[in-house]
Amino acid sequence: MSENVVHLHKNPEPPSEPATVTALRVVPDPAPPKPVPLWVRSGRAVRTAVTHETTRTTARALARQTLYVVGGARIVARRAWDGRTAARYERYMRTAEAAGDFEAAAEWEERGQRFREARHRRRMDLLHSPLDAAKGAAVSAGMGIGGLVLLGIAMAVATKDPTEVVTPLMAVIRFINLMITIVRVVWGPAITIGPFLALLALWSVGAHQQAAPQWALPERIRNGEGEPITPSIVVKALRDLGIPALRKAIQEMGDAGASMLSPIVIAGCGVEVDVTLPSGVSTNEVQGKRRKLAENLSRHEHEVFITIPQAARTVRLWVADSGALDEPIGPSPLVTDETLTADYAKGKAPWGQDLRGDAAALSLYQRHLLITGLSNQGKTAALRALALWLALDRSVEFWIGDLKGLKDWRMFEGIASVLIMGPTDDHVIQVTEMVENGVEEMNRRLQAPPGTDFPPLIIIVDEAQVAFMCPAVDEEKRPYGGSKATSRYFTAARKIHNQGRAVNVLLWQGTQDPTDQNLPKLVREGAHTRAALALGTEQQSRMALGDKAVNGGAAPHLLRQGLDKGTVVVASDGIAIPAGQSSITVRTHYIDDDAAAEIAERARRLRAGVTTLHAIERDGEEHDPLADMFSVFGETQRLVTQDVLKRLSALNPDAYGKWTFADLRRVLEGTGAEPYKSDGRMVVARDRLARALANRDETGSASAS
């Protein structure tokens, strides 16, 4: 019988009966897990406690408060050293030498020499001061005791009591004894508390200057969130721009570059500082590093603006508070002040706020205007805000062509004499003829007698790029769009730009995404006021504002599309621009459609019922003078003859542009609607015209039957 192997458990049950046992493989029981030693568990707990965020934050806070005392002591020691020695003058002198300003270096050297001479005189005076002090004390004591004795004698004579002679002297002695007692009582606590007060003063200085290592500072400061702009931060940001000449000059300056900076001043929702660059560093080098400079200042690129002021070799930095530019500005004065009026010649339109937070107002007097930007950035709203303000001057006439077709200008119904809205080629043709009518009106005014006063005529074309890109041609094969000499819209715009300003015929254009094709060079350079919202490239910024503005720091291409809606960069002599700059950034007030309609209603109440035309009659079309005359009245019951002629000319310049009072009287003669005098002026009545038309129609029907 072969050998049998049996696998037994720890407590096997005995078999109930004998059986043949076969060979089995022995499987050992799994070993129980070994208990973790206590020292390992304690180490893990300690490591978890030490690395926990609460522990680390607490440790940083304790270290920070302690290091504030050390940093404050270092700052106080530095200030004391500067006050007692000529180190400050040495630093300023080396800084001026590094900047190449040897005249200033010589001046600081002279000031340092004067400081040393004054210090030497003070030290020499100290050698004689003990003796002088002793003599002065003896004389003062003698005079004081003598005065007290004389006072006592006077008191003794008055009271007839000889003991009163020493009363004043004893009173002084008792007062001195009281002071000694007070000092003895206070001295002990003062000795105990004094060091703590000194440490508290050092801590206050260090905390104010954030004099602690970066790792110990609060998280918001380590991350740069809300970090205040200080001279040291600005100098460090400039030093780390990657401009070797600037970095070397800052390192060689005794004051580490602080003398380059003007005082940092609060400017609206940010701060402003002028930086005088050292010799060998050009302003355009710093301008080209805007993004890196913003990041060095713990800001986003759109929160830092670099401009060139009037001073030579200087850049002006405006640094916004973190997130401040994402906050909306207040409502327009046009919305909040219902009594606000406009004055075309002397007033300024309240357009928004500059980056300093000051009100930005734009003069529109005899200035052609161009505003451009990418789609959906607030171009129409910004342009419309100017027109709404100017509509509150009843002397201003508007001809408006809206080639967007969304009826953003519909509230000008009853204000504008012409209002064309639509995006098609037919609308472009109508707008082109409207601008050409403006040329005819300009020519008529130019030929008027000298001294004639002309009311303002504002011709607005929104989405003007649609007109420039229109492929339609007229019967003579002349294109409406394009930028050739035969292009009708381009030619009309150029003519108004050339001479319209002198007779108050002005062209305002809003365009989108400018290129040489949809905004020709001659047209964009004919505008006196040029404004740009967010654009895609620097080349587009140069098209919109001109090379001078962009070279001076204007950067609409760095505005954030979709986030900086309504923010415009303006180049114009009609707005207050800081000296030396060629442009200014304005955050415009947004006026929604409902508010715009309310403002327009106020403007309509100022006007005597303007009839708005929605189409321009073309050559070759039959016209009915009597019916046209009735149509221009609108809801107005009576018009002076001059206004009738003016409205007929706007309706159809070719048919009525040369009409005179004699032509008007000839057409109305015998109709029962002849002009008559009212309040000393010749007028035409609407109801009489209506009767004349009704009588004519009845006569015509009777004749036909």
XYZ file of C-alpha atoms in Angstrom:
705
model
C 0.000 0.000 0.000
C 1.460 3.338 -1.098
C 2.070 6.160 1.356
C -0.925 8.451 1.809
C -0.643 12.259 2.435
C -3.489 13.927 4.289
C -4.253 17.717 4.382
C -5.413 18.500 7.884
C -6.937 21.738 9.254
C -6.262 23.000 12.713
C -9.385 21.424 14.199
C -10.323 18.583 11.892
C -13.454 16.622 12.593
C -12.835 12.892 13.020
C -14.031 10.774 10.140
C -17.252 8.922 10.744
C -15.964 5.704 9.161
C -12.739 4.371 7.772
C -12.060 5.342 4.190
C -9.355 5.090 1.684
C -7.282 8.247 1.807
C -5.833 9.444 -1.494
C -2.751 11.598 -1.900
C -3.507 15.334 -1.561
C -1.373 18.485 -2.107
C -0.633 20.357 1.085
C -1.832 23.999 0.879
C -0.556 26.205 3.727
C -2.953 28.624 5.415
C -2.471 32.288 4.377
C -0.368 34.164 6.877
C -2.316 36.742 8.903
C -1.341 40.427 8.184
C 1.381 41.718 10.378
C 0.289 44.528 12.691
C 1.644 47.985 11.731
C 4.106 49.114 14.355
C 3.011 51.987 16.546
C 5.929 54.183 15.516
C 4.899 53.883 11.825
C 1.304 54.882 12.567
C 2.514 57.823 14.652
C 4.867 58.951 11.873
C 2.059 58.923 9.319
C -0.162 60.924 11.611
C 2.593 63.446 12.234
C 3.300 63.757 8.505
C -0.391 64.290 7.761
C -0.633 66.931 10.465
C 2.528 68.704 9.319
C 1.596 68.748 5.620
C -2.042 69.717 6.170
C -2.996 73.030 4.569
C -4.229 74.469 7.878
C -0.894 73.693 9.522
C 1.062 75.192 6.661
C -1.101 78.330 6.629
C -0.673 78.728 10.389
C 3.090 78.234 10.140
C 3.329 80.808 7.348
C 1.293 83.273 9.388
C 3.542 82.861 12.448
C 6.678 83.160 10.333
C 5.265 86.177 8.520
C 4.486 88.086 11.713
C 7.953 87.356 13.079
C 9.696 88.318 9.873
C 7.720 91.564 9.732
C 9.652 92.627 12.855
C 12.971 91.720 11.235
C 12.053 93.476 7.993
C 10.793 96.530 9.873
C 14.062 96.728 11.805
C 15.986 96.584 8.541
C 13.844 99.382 7.046
C 14.168 101.580 10.141
C 17.928 101.002 10.221
C 18.160 101.916 6.549
C 16.189 105.104 7.117
C 18.316 106.027 10.129
C 21.495 105.409 8.164
C 20.245 107.538 5.293
C 19.331 110.316 7.725
C 22.709 110.322 9.467
C 24.989 109.835 6.454
C 25.304 111.017 2.865
C 24.387 107.569 1.489
C 21.152 108.878 0.004
C 22.951 111.558 -1.991
C 25.505 109.009 -3.194
C 22.715 106.765 -4.502
C 20.988 109.605 -6.303
C 24.270 110.728 -7.824
C 25.069 107.245 -9.161
C 21.511 106.930 -10.498
C 21.806 110.204 -12.403
C 25.160 109.118 -13.827
C 23.698 105.780 -14.949
C 20.822 107.614 -16.624
C 23.267 109.907 -18.422
C 22.020 113.028 -16.607
C 25.350 114.498 -15.517
C 23.833 117.845 -14.615
C 21.596 116.182 -12.042
C 24.562 114.110 -10.832
C 26.565 117.294 -10.207
C 23.623 118.805 -8.326
C 23.309 115.761 -6.051
C 27.060 115.832 -5.415
C 26.792 119.471 -4.376
C 23.864 118.701 -2.070
C 25.837 115.874 -0.503
C 28.771 118.179 0.131
C 26.513 120.736 1.799
C 25.066 117.973 3.992
C 28.581 116.921 5.101
C 29.526 120.505 5.933
C 26.380 120.995 8.004
C 27.004 117.710 9.819
C 30.586 118.778 10.607
C 29.379 122.063 12.079
C 26.891 120.235 14.284
C 29.617 117.941 15.595
C 31.878 120.858 16.358
C 29.061 122.543 18.230
C 28.697 119.430 20.382
C 32.213 119.974 21.779
C 31.192 123.314 23.278
C 27.612 122.494 24.124
C 28.197 120.920 27.626
C 29.926 124.050 28.928
C 27.366 126.300 27.312
C 24.588 124.164 28.738
C 26.083 124.318 32.247
C 26.438 128.084 32.090
C 22.918 128.454 30.816
C 21.567 126.160 33.539
C 23.377 128.112 36.269
C 22.084 131.415 35.014
C 18.576 130.063 34.641
C 18.664 128.511 38.135
C 19.899 131.739 39.703
C 17.277 133.792 37.957
C 14.610 131.262 38.835
C 15.486 131.142 42.539
C 15.745 134.904 42.693
C 12.363 135.263 41.084
C 10.808 132.789 43.523
C 12.310 134.666 46.528
C 10.999 137.989 45.244
C 7.572 136.412 44.768
C 7.734 135.116 48.376
C 8.689 138.545 49.716
C 5.725 140.069 47.922
C 3.437 137.439 49.415
C 4.872 138.004 52.920
C 4.331 141.750 52.664
C 0.794 141.237 51.445
C -0.134 138.709 54.164
C 2.175 140.156 56.881
C 3.429 136.607 57.459
C 7.259 136.217 57.184
C 6.965 132.470 56.539
C 5.399 133.168 53.151
C 8.842 134.156 51.847
C 9.774 130.500 51.248
C 6.301 129.346 50.091
C 6.976 129.649 46.295
C 10.355 127.951 46.660
C 8.871 125.092 48.693
C 6.068 124.690 46.144
C 8.632 124.202 43.384
C 10.542 121.721 45.528
C 7.354 119.733 46.231
C 6.535 119.718 42.470
C 9.997 118.378 41.655
C 9.567 115.724 44.354
C 6.207 114.751 42.810
C 7.790 114.381 39.361
C 10.529 112.172 40.831
C 7.878 110.019 42.512
C 5.926 109.671 39.254
C 9.073 108.710 37.364
C 9.981 106.122 40.017
C 6.485 104.599 39.747
C 6.368 104.618 35.941
C 9.979 103.690 35.277
C 9.635 100.018 36.108
C 6.596 99.307 33.872
C 8.093 101.506 31.137
C 11.284 99.446 31.161
C 9.139 96.311 30.909
C 6.690 97.532 28.243
C 9.133 99.653 26.224
C 10.748 96.760 24.313
C 7.335 95.387 23.405
C 6.249 98.813 22.112
C 9.462 99.024 20.078
C 8.807 95.572 18.594
C 5.226 96.597 17.823
C 6.472 99.709 15.998
C 8.957 97.613 13.978
C 6.204 95.098 13.168
C 3.936 97.900 11.953
C 6.621 99.218 9.593
C 7.367 95.732 8.261
C 3.679 94.845 7.811
C 3.003 98.075 5.941
C 5.887 97.409 3.552
C 5.165 93.638 3.329
C 8.777 93.094 4.438
C 8.737 89.290 4.483
C 9.902 86.572 2.074
C 7.540 85.702 -0.738
C 6.754 82.251 0.651
C 5.543 83.739 3.943
C 3.165 86.296 2.451
C -0.624 85.678 2.176
C -1.742 83.601 -0.786
C -3.499 86.472 -2.548
C -0.250 88.467 -2.525
C 1.878 85.479 -3.565
C -0.426 84.949 -6.526
C -0.370 88.670 -7.358
C -4.144 89.033 -6.909
C -4.922 92.622 -5.973
C -1.250 93.360 -5.367
C -0.788 97.122 -4.962
C 1.534 98.856 -7.375
C 4.584 100.159 -5.524
C 7.834 101.692 -6.841
C 9.773 98.511 -6.102
C 7.254 96.387 -8.028
C 7.380 98.741 -11.045
C 11.190 98.794 -11.085
C 11.369 95.010 -10.754
C 8.850 94.613 -13.596
C 10.942 96.903 -15.806
C 14.160 95.147 -14.838
C 12.732 91.755 -15.839
C 11.422 92.892 -19.246
C 14.309 91.267 -21.036
C 15.901 94.522 -22.246
C 19.635 94.164 -21.437
C 20.422 97.891 -21.452
C 17.540 98.628 -19.072
C 18.454 95.818 -16.706
C 22.106 96.861 -16.572
C 21.229 100.514 -15.967
C 18.882 99.604 -13.083
C 21.539 97.400 -11.480
C 24.086 100.210 -11.659
C 21.747 102.769 -10.080
C 22.421 103.367 -6.415
C 18.723 103.485 -5.554
C 17.944 100.357 -7.611
C 16.064 102.402 -10.222
C 13.596 104.265 -7.984
C 14.663 107.646 -9.357
C 13.348 106.639 -12.797
C 9.806 106.854 -11.491
C 7.569 109.827 -10.911
C 5.261 109.677 -7.878
C 2.646 106.967 -8.334
C -0.764 108.652 -8.344
C -4.259 107.231 -8.229
C -5.940 107.629 -11.623
C -9.525 106.420 -11.702
C -9.722 102.662 -11.221
C -5.939 102.305 -11.341
C -2.662 104.125 -10.862
C -0.417 106.108 -13.178
C 3.334 106.589 -13.179
C 5.828 108.145 -15.606
C 9.078 106.238 -16.189
C 12.137 108.128 -17.424
C 14.168 105.568 -19.307
C 17.977 105.487 -19.015
C 20.191 106.287 -21.955
C 20.288 103.515 -24.508
C 16.688 102.365 -23.979
C 13.991 103.532 -26.416
C 10.310 103.927 -25.662
C 9.216 101.552 -28.421
C 11.230 98.752 -26.800
C 9.098 99.072 -23.677
C 5.886 99.396 -25.710
C 6.704 96.175 -27.521
C 6.890 94.335 -24.193
C 3.398 95.242 -22.990
C 2.252 91.706 -22.272
C 5.404 90.802 -20.366
C 5.271 94.051 -18.405
C 1.630 93.372 -17.463
C 2.499 89.867 -16.283
C 5.454 91.215 -14.282
C 3.011 93.603 -12.598
C 0.620 90.687 -11.869
C -1.970 92.077 -14.276
C -3.612 90.989 -17.501
C -2.448 92.594 -20.718
C -5.634 94.638 -21.114
C -5.111 96.139 -17.639
C -1.857 97.910 -18.562
C -1.673 100.829 -20.997
C 1.607 102.306 -22.212
C 1.568 105.780 -23.758
C 4.209 108.326 -24.693
C 3.885 111.639 -22.800
C 5.392 114.961 -23.796
C 8.656 114.507 -21.886
C 11.506 112.986 -23.865
C 12.600 109.372 -23.274
C 9.583 108.747 -21.040
C 6.772 106.211 -21.014
C 3.555 106.631 -19.047
C 2.137 103.505 -17.456
C -1.502 103.226 -16.413
C -2.148 100.074 -14.419
C -5.717 99.119 -13.573
C -6.785 97.577 -10.299
C -7.289 93.855 -10.784
C -10.682 93.242 -12.375
C -11.669 96.921 -12.339
C -12.096 97.146 -16.110
C -14.626 94.327 -16.013
C -16.977 96.428 -13.893
C -19.583 98.500 -15.821
C -19.601 102.285 -15.661
C -22.648 104.319 -14.719
C -25.550 105.254 -17.002
C -25.336 108.069 -19.530
C -26.341 111.592 -18.439
C -28.750 111.469 -21.391
C -30.675 108.819 -19.461
C -30.412 110.251 -15.948
C -30.960 113.951 -16.746
C -34.148 114.640 -18.686
C -33.376 118.379 -18.766
C -30.123 117.892 -20.645
C -29.879 119.780 -23.948
C -27.319 119.911 -26.728
C -25.407 122.672 -28.467
C -23.810 121.720 -31.770
C -21.366 124.633 -31.860
C -20.311 124.977 -28.218
C -21.345 121.801 -26.432
C -19.737 118.384 -26.009
C -21.479 115.032 -26.111
C -21.228 113.004 -22.858
C -19.782 109.828 -24.316
C -18.393 107.914 -21.330
C -15.413 107.828 -18.977
C -11.693 107.700 -19.568
C -9.492 105.262 -17.683
C -8.971 107.810 -14.902
C -12.693 107.763 -14.245
C -13.161 111.324 -15.514
C -16.066 112.178 -17.807
C -15.122 111.932 -21.485
C -16.992 114.450 -23.654
C -16.589 114.841 -27.416
C -17.057 117.997 -29.476
C -18.848 117.302 -32.770
C -18.595 120.799 -34.223
C -17.496 120.679 -37.891
C -15.846 117.267 -37.518
C -16.319 114.295 -39.825
C -16.378 111.063 -37.827
C -15.315 107.472 -38.386
C -15.847 104.641 -35.904
C -14.829 101.084 -36.622
C -14.407 97.746 -34.870
C -15.115 94.068 -35.058
C -18.673 92.781 -35.214
C -20.853 92.993 -32.101
C -18.512 95.247 -30.107
C -20.913 98.176 -29.576
C -20.087 100.310 -32.620
C -23.688 101.229 -33.461
C -24.524 101.961 -29.809
C -21.497 104.263 -29.462
C -22.312 106.111 -32.704
C -26.009 106.327 -31.867
C -25.251 107.831 -28.442
C -23.561 110.794 -30.139
C -26.476 111.259 -32.536
C -29.012 111.088 -29.689
C -27.248 113.879 -27.842
C -27.000 116.028 -30.974
C -30.708 115.415 -31.712
C -31.471 117.510 -28.622
C -30.294 120.534 -30.647
C -33.334 121.385 -32.770
C -31.221 123.150 -35.405
C -29.486 119.912 -36.483
C -30.855 117.922 -39.425
C -30.137 114.210 -39.874
C -29.974 112.029 -42.967
C -29.412 108.426 -41.850
C -28.602 105.294 -43.822
C -28.542 102.070 -41.779
C -27.154 99.294 -43.968
C -27.326 96.721 -41.197
C -31.075 96.428 -41.563
C -31.820 95.578 -37.923
C -33.572 98.915 -37.384
C -31.169 100.068 -34.664
C -31.978 103.638 -35.773
C -35.770 103.320 -35.876
C -36.179 105.755 -32.957
C -35.044 108.560 -35.317
C -38.385 108.362 -37.106
C -39.741 111.899 -36.909
C -36.271 113.304 -36.172
C -34.292 112.439 -39.292
C -35.390 113.941 -42.589
C -34.174 110.771 -44.358
C -34.026 107.312 -42.758
C -33.094 104.356 -44.962
C -32.790 100.940 -43.281
C -31.839 97.717 -45.038
C -28.846 95.615 -46.168
C -29.635 94.975 -49.832
C -28.076 96.501 -52.944
C -31.226 98.573 -53.432
C -30.679 100.090 -49.993
C -27.048 100.787 -50.858
C -28.195 102.587 -54.004
C -30.633 104.659 -51.929
C -27.921 105.522 -49.365
C -25.464 106.414 -52.132
C -27.957 108.800 -53.658
C -28.605 110.255 -50.196
C -24.888 111.013 -49.810
C -24.813 112.458 -53.330
C -27.721 114.701 -52.363
C -25.552 115.812 -49.469
C -22.903 116.804 -52.007
C -25.501 118.850 -53.902
C -26.580 120.563 -50.668
C -22.932 121.274 -49.868
C -22.364 122.817 -53.291
C -25.483 124.960 -52.900
C -24.214 126.253 -49.569
C -20.729 126.894 -50.931
C -22.258 129.150 -53.592
C -24.386 131.108 -51.120
C -23.523 134.742 -50.305
C -20.691 135.202 -47.796
C -21.826 135.303 -44.183
C -24.782 132.972 -44.706
C -25.476 130.867 -41.616
C -26.033 127.182 -42.422
C -27.788 124.790 -40.037
C -25.863 121.556 -39.392
C -26.610 118.602 -41.678
C -25.344 115.283 -40.289
C -25.230 112.430 -42.818
C -24.844 109.101 -40.987
C -24.003 105.848 -42.760
C -23.859 102.846 -40.430
C -22.168 99.702 -41.785
C -20.549 101.767 -44.531
C -18.432 98.773 -45.578
C -21.591 97.382 -47.220
C -21.641 100.422 -49.515
C -17.947 100.110 -50.403
C -18.343 96.411 -51.210
C -21.591 96.751 -53.212
C -21.225 95.211 -56.720
C -24.182 97.081 -58.276
C -23.627 99.462 -61.221
C -25.880 102.134 -62.648
C -27.117 102.646 -66.196
C -23.835 104.331 -67.122
C -21.845 101.339 -65.827
C -20.572 103.345 -62.848
C -20.181 101.142 -59.747
C -21.866 102.170 -56.524
C -19.178 100.462 -54.409
C -15.406 100.247 -54.700
C -12.735 102.904 -54.375
C -12.143 103.931 -57.970
C -12.584 107.439 -59.305
C -15.868 106.325 -60.892
C -17.240 104.728 -57.708
C -20.273 106.760 -56.702
C -20.340 106.287 -52.918
C -16.559 106.714 -52.592
C -16.591 109.865 -54.744
C -19.486 111.430 -52.830
C -17.854 110.677 -49.450
C -14.556 112.201 -50.597
C -16.273 115.378 -51.826
C -18.009 115.890 -48.483
C -14.751 115.241 -46.634
C -12.991 117.838 -48.762
C -15.346 120.785 -48.329
C -18.388 119.846 -46.274
C -16.998 120.938 -42.904
C -16.888 124.603 -43.919
C -20.675 124.699 -44.491
C -21.697 122.299 -41.685
C -22.343 119.293 -43.948
C -20.753 116.400 -42.048
C -20.373 112.693 -42.779
C -20.349 110.147 -39.939
C -19.501 106.565 -40.875
C -19.513 103.329 -38.905
C -17.640 100.400 -40.412
C -16.795 96.837 -39.465
C -13.527 94.907 -39.607
C -11.653 97.492 -41.739
C -9.542 96.578 -44.756
C -8.254 98.570 -47.705
C -11.162 97.207 -49.731
C -14.070 98.022 -47.407
C -12.553 101.229 -45.989
C -10.348 103.017 -48.566
C -7.394 105.046 -47.326
C -8.626 108.392 -48.642
C -11.977 107.993 -46.873
C -10.639 106.924 -43.491
C -8.064 109.722 -43.454
C -10.735 112.314 -44.229
C -12.330 111.955 -40.769
C -11.396 114.451 -38.070
C -12.532 112.152 -35.255
C -11.414 108.541 -35.555
C -12.461 105.930 -33.012
C -11.879 102.194 -32.846
C -13.329 99.437 -30.714
C -11.706 96.009 -30.436
C -9.849 95.089 -33.637
C -8.030 91.986 -34.800
C -4.575 93.209 -35.767
C -2.225 96.131 -35.350
C -2.556 96.799 -39.086
C -6.299 97.329 -38.638
C -5.561 99.687 -35.742
C -3.354 101.745 -38.027
C -6.138 101.835 -40.625
C -8.661 102.965 -38.040
C -6.625 105.539 -36.086
C -3.561 106.314 -38.169
C 0.126 105.556 -37.650
C 0.711 108.464 -35.271
C -1.863 107.272 -32.753
C -0.644 103.663 -32.817
C 2.993 104.705 -32.547
C 1.965 106.794 -29.545
C 0.488 103.808 -27.733
C -3.053 103.416 -29.120
C -3.807 99.695 -29.222
C -7.444 98.809 -29.997
C -6.175 95.468 -31.306
C -5.274 94.577 -27.701
C -8.819 95.129 -26.447
C -10.624 91.874 -25.666
C -13.267 90.926 -28.176
C -16.575 90.385 -26.429
C -15.296 91.538 -23.020
C -14.404 95.162 -23.771
C -17.624 96.036 -25.572
C -18.146 99.764 -25.866
C -14.505 100.615 -25.089
C -13.129 102.874 -27.826
C -9.720 104.338 -28.510
C -10.220 107.877 -29.816
C -7.881 110.084 -31.832
C -9.422 113.547 -32.168
C -8.881 117.173 -31.264
C -12.492 117.251 -30.100
C -11.778 115.403 -26.844
C -9.435 116.242 -23.979
C -6.283 114.131 -24.404
C -3.389 114.288 -21.878
C -0.480 116.412 -23.085
C 1.943 114.510 -25.262
C -0.480 111.681 -26.083
C -2.149 111.191 -29.440
C -5.165 109.168 -28.321
C -7.322 108.361 -25.321
C -9.245 105.260 -24.275
C -12.920 105.832 -23.436
C -15.419 103.412 -21.890
C -18.646 104.596 -23.510
C -22.053 104.685 -21.844
C -24.412 102.027 -23.184
C -27.886 103.318 -24.050
C -30.302 100.471 -24.765
C -33.163 100.670 -27.263
C -35.809 101.601 -24.695
C -33.732 104.424 -23.229
C -32.811 105.571 -26.745
C -36.506 105.732 -27.662
C -37.208 107.923 -24.616
C -34.366 110.296 -25.498
C -35.591 110.426 -29.112
C -39.077 111.289 -27.894
C -37.635 114.274 -26.008
C -35.869 115.318 -29.213
C -39.102 115.049 -31.220
C -40.877 117.343 -28.781
C -38.248 119.995 -29.550
C -38.966 119.840 -33.290
C -41.967 121.057 -35.271
C -43.001 117.725 -36.814
C -40.287 116.418 -39.128
C -41.425 114.219 -42.011
C -39.067 111.268 -42.393
C -38.448 110.019 -45.920
C -37.592 106.333 -46.365
C -36.502 106.498 -50.015
C -34.807 108.880 -52.406
C -36.517 109.473 -55.771
C -34.294 108.775 -58.757
C -33.838 110.452 -62.102
C -36.383 109.611 -64.784
C -39.167 108.810 -62.337
C -42.397 110.740 -62.807
C -43.221 113.061 -59.977
C -46.284 115.001 -58.948
C -45.290 118.364 -57.406
C -48.583 118.812 -55.604
C -48.584 115.269 -54.172
C -44.890 115.503 -53.259
C -45.570 118.796 -51.542
C -48.345 117.216 -49.489
C -46.140 114.220 -48.579
C -43.386 116.345 -47.055
C -45.799 117.894 -44.557
C -46.219 114.710 -42.530
C -48.366 115.617 -39.528
C -47.371 119.272 -39.623
C -50.368 121.528 -40.300
C -48.439 124.542 -41.567
C -44.949 125.166 -42.963
C -43.147 128.288 -44.056
C -42.385 128.294 -47.770
C -38.630 128.022 -47.186
C -39.118 124.759 -45.264
C -41.372 123.406 -48.017
C -38.657 124.089 -50.608
C -36.022 122.521 -48.372
C -38.007 119.321 -47.864
C -38.853 119.035 -51.532
C -35.152 119.366 -52.346
C -34.333 116.535 -49.922
C -37.074 114.389 -51.465
C -35.914 114.823 -55.048
C -32.903 117.115 -55.563
C -32.954 116.702 -59.338
C -36.593 117.751 -59.622
C -36.802 120.357 -56.859
C -33.207 121.213 -55.954
C -33.266 124.472 -57.947
C -36.804 125.520 -57.106
C -37.424 129.022 -55.868
C -40.411 130.693 -54.243
C -41.636 131.643 -57.709
C -41.745 127.970 -58.767
C -43.652 127.079 -55.615
C -46.172 129.856 -56.153
C -46.584 128.893 -59.835
C -47.510 125.284 -58.954
C -49.949 126.313 -56.216
C -51.557 129.135 -58.144
C -55.233 128.451 -58.798
C -55.378 125.378 -56.566
C -56.773 127.126 -53.514
C -53.599 126.267 -51.570
C -51.606 129.368 -52.504
C -49.034 130.649 -49.962
C -50.375 133.235 -47.571
C -48.889 135.448 -44.879
C -49.084 134.420 -41.201
C -47.224 136.215 -38.431
C -45.304 138.126 -41.066
C -44.085 135.007 -42.939
C -45.329 133.242 -46.089
C -46.703 129.805 -45.226
C -48.510 126.896 -46.888
C -51.347 125.029 -45.122
C -51.626 121.258 -45.202
C -55.425 121.168 -45.140
C -55.608 123.456 -48.184
C -53.230 121.136 -50.056
C -55.416 118.170 -49.119
C -58.514 119.918 -50.502
C -56.626 120.882 -53.672
C -55.604 117.261 -54.244
C -59.142 116.037 -53.556
C -60.648 118.596 -55.941
C -58.075 117.696 -58.596
C -58.835 114.006 -58.305
C -62.564 114.626 -58.543
C -62.057 116.825 -61.611
C -59.816 114.228 -63.186
C -62.362 111.468 -62.565
C -65.210 113.573 -64.038
C -63.165 114.351 -67.151
C -62.289 110.696 -67.621
C -65.932 109.679 -67.394
